[in-house]
CSV table of C-alpha atoms in Angstrom, one decimal:
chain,number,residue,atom,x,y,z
A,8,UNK,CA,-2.7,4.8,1.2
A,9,UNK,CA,-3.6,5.4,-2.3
A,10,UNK,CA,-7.3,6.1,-3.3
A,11,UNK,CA,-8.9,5.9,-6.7
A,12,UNK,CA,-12.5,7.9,-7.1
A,13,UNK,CA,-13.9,6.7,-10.2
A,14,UNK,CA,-17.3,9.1,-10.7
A,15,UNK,CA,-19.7,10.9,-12.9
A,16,UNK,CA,-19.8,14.2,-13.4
A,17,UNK,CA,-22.0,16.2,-10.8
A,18,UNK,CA,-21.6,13.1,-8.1
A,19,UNK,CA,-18.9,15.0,-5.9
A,20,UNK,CA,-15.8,13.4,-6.5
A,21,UNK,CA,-13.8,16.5,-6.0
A,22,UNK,CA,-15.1,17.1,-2.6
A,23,UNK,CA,-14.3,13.9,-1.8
A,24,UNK,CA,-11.1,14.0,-2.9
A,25,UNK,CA,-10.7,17.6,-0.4
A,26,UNK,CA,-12.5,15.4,2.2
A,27,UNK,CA,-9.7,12.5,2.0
A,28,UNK,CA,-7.0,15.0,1.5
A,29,UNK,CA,-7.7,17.2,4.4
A,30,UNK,CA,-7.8,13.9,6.4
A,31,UNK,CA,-4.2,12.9,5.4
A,32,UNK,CA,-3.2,16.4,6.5
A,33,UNK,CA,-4.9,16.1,9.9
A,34,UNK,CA,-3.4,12.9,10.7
A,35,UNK,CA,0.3,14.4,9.9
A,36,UNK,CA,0.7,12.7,6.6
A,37,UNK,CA,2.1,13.9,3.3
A,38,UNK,CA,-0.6,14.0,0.8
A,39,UNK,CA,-1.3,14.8,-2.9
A,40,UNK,CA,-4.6,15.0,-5.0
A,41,UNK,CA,-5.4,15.0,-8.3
A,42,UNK,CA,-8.3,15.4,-11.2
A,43,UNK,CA,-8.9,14.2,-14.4
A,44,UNK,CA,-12.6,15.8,-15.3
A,45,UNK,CA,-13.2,14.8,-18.6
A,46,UNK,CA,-16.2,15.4,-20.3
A,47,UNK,CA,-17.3,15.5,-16.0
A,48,UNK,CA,-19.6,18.7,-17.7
A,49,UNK,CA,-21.7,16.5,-19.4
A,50,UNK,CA,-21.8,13.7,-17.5
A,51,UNK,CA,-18.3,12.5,-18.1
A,52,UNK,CA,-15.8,10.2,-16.1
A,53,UNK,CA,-14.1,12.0,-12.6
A,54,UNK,CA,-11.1,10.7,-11.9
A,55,UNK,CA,-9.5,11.6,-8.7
A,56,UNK,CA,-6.4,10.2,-7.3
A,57,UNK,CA,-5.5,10.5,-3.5
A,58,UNK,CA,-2.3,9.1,-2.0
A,59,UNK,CA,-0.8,9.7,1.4
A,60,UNK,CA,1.3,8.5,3.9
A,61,UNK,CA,5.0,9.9,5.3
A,62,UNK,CA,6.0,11.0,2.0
A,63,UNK,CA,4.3,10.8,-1.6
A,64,UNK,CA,6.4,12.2,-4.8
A,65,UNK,CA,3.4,11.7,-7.2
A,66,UNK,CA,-0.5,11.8,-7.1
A,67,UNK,CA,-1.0,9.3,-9.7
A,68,UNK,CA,-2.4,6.3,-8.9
A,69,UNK,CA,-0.8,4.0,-11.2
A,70,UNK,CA,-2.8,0.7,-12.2
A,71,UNK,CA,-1.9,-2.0,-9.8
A,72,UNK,CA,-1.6,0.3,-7.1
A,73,UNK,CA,-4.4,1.1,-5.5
A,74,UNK,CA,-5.7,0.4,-2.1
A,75,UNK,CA,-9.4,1.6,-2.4
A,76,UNK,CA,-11.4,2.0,-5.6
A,77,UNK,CA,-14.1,4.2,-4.2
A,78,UNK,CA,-17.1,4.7,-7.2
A,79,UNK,CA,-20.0,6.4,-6.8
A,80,UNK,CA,-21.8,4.8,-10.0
A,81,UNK,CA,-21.2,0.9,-10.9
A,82,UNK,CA,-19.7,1.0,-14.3
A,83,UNK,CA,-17.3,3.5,-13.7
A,84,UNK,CA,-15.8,1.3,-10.9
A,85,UNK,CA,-15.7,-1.5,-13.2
A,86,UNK,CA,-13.6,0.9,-15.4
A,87,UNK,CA,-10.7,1.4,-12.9
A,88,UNK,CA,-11.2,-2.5,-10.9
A,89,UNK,CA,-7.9,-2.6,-12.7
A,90,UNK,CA,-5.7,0.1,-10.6
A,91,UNK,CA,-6.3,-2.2,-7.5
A,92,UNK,CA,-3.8,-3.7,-6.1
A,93,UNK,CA,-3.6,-7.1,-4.8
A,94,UNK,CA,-6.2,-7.1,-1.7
A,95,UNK,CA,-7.4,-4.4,-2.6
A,96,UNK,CA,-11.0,-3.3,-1.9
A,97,UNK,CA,-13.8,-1.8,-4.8
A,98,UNK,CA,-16.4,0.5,-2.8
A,99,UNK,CA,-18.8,0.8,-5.2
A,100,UNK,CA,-22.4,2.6,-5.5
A,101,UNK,CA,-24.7,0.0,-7.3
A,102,UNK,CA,-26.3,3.4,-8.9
A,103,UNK,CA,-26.4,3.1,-12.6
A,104,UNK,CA,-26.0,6.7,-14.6
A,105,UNK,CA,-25.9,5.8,-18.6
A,106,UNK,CA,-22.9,7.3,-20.4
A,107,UNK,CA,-23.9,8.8,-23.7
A,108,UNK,CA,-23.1,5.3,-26.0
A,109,UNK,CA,-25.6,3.5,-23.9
A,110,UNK,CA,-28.1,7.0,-24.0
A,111,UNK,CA,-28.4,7.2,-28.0
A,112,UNK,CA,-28.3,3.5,-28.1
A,113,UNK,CA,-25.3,2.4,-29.5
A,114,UNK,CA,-24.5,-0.3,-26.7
A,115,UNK,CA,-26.3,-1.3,-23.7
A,116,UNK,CA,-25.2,-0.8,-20.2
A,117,UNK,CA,-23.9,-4.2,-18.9
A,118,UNK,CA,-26.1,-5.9,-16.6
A,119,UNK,CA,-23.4,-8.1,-15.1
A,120,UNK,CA,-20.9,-6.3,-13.7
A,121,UNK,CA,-21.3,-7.1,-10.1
A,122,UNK,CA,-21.0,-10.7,-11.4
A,123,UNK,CA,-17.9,-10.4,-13.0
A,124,UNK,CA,-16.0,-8.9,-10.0
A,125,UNK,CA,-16.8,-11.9,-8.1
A,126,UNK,CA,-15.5,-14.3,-11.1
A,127,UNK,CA,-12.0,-11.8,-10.4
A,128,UNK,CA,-12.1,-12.5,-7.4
A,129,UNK,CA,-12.0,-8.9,-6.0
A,130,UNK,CA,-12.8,-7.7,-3.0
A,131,UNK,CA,-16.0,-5.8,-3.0
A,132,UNK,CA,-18.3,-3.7,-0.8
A,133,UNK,CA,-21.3,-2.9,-3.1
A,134,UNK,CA,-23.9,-0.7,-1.7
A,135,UNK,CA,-26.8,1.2,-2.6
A,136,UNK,CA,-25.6,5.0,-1.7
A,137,UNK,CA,-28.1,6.2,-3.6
A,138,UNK,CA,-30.9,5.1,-1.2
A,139,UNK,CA,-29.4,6.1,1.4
A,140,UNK,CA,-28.5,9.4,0.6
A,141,UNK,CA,-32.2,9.6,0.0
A,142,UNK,CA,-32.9,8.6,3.3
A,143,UNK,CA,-30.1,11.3,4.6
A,144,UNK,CA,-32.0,13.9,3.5
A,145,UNK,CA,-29.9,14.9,-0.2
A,146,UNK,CA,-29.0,12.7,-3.0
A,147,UNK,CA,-25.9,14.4,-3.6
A,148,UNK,CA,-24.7,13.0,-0.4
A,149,UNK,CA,-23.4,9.9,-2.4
A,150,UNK,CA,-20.0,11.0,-2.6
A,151,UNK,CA,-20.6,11.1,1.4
A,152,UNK,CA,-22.1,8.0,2.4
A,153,UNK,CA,-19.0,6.1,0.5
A,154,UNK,CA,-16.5,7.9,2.3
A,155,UNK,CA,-18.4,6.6,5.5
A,156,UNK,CA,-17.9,2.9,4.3
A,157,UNK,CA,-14.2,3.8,3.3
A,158,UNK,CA,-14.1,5.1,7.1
A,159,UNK,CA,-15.3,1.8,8.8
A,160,UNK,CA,-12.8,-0.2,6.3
A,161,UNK,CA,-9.7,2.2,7.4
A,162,UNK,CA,-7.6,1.8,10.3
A,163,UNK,CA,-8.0,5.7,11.0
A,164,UNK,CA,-9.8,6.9,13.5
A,165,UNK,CA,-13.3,7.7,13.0
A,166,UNK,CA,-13.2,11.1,14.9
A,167,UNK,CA,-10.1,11.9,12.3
A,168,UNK,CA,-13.1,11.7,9.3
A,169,UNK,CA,-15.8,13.8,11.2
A,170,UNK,CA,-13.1,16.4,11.4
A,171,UNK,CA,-12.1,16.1,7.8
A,172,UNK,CA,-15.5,16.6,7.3
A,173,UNK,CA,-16.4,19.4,9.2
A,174,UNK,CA,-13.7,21.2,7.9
A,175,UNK,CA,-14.3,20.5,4.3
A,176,UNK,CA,-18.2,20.4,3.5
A,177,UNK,CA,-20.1,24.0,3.5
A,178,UNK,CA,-21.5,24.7,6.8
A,179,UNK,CA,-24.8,24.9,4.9
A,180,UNK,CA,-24.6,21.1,3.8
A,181,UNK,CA,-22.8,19.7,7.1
A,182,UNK,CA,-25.5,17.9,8.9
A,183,UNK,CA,-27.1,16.2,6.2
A,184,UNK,CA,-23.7,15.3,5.1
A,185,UNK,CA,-22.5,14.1,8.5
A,186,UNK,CA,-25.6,12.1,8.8
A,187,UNK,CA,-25.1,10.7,5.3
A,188,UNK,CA,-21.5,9.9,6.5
A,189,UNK,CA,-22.7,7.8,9.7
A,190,UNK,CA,-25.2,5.5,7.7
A,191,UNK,CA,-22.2,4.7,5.5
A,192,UNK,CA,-20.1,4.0,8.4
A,193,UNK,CA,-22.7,1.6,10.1
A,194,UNK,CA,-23.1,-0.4,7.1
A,195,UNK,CA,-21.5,-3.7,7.5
């Protein structure tokens, strides 16, 4: 399976990316991870790629490729719709974070996006991660509530997630991030 995380700095795409890759592990599968941060310090792109299955050579998603674009802010999933392969699936967050061209004015942030993935014809789950992290108890729990959707459109097991979960999240943070994690998974 190869997985794209298209993020903003500060929205945890790296714990995700341990999340997914400690999943691969516990299921017996080969995996490799890697980050491209950016400018993630300032509110940059996070790039993370994730593949796994019986054996992976590289970690790099190559464009075409990709099985799940997983982004936890709208534009930057529209930045990477490309790396999908055919049938593949865009998870994104409709959350919109301005990047810096857009904050001193020198374009505005596209209001159509959603829009022109359905005139490509991808395959999209758009959902508002944001709220619901709200209602989880911690807006950082973005990153989490996606990987619950990514769960319920995976043929793994849902126990094998919990687990990946449990033993990659801070105890301090696990219950509001397992709780963020089951209203992603019950979302249609």
């Amino acid at each position: 399976m190869n997985i794209l995380i298209a993020a903003v700095g500060g929205q945890g795409a790296v714990l995700a990316s341990k999340v997914l890759g400690k999943l691969a592990q516990n299921i017996g599968k080969d995996v490799k991870v890697s980050e491209v941060h950016g400018m993630s310090q300032r509110g940059g792109s996070v790039v993370a790629h994730v593949k796994f299955g019986d054996k992976i050579y590289s970690p790099v998603v190559e464009r075409g490729s990709a099985d799940i674009v997983l982004a936890f802010e709208l534009l930057e999933g529209a930045r990477y719709v490309d790396y999908l392969k055919e049938n593949g699936i865009l998870i994104s967050n409709t959350q919109k974070i301005n990047p810096m061209p857009v904050i001193i004015g020198a374009v505005d942030y596209p209001e159509d996006i959603k829009q022109k993935m359905a005139e490509k014809n991808i395959n999209t789950k758009f959902v508002d991660a944001l709220d619901l992290a709200k209602e989880s108890g911690n807006i950082k729990t973005v990153n989490t509530v996606l990987i619950g959707l990514l769960a319920k459109n995976s043929p793994i097991a849902k126990e094998e997630w919990v687990k990946a979960i449990k033993e990659t999240v801070p105890e301090r943070f696990l219950d509001v991030n397992l709780k963020a994690f089951e209203m992603g998974y019950n979302l249609n």
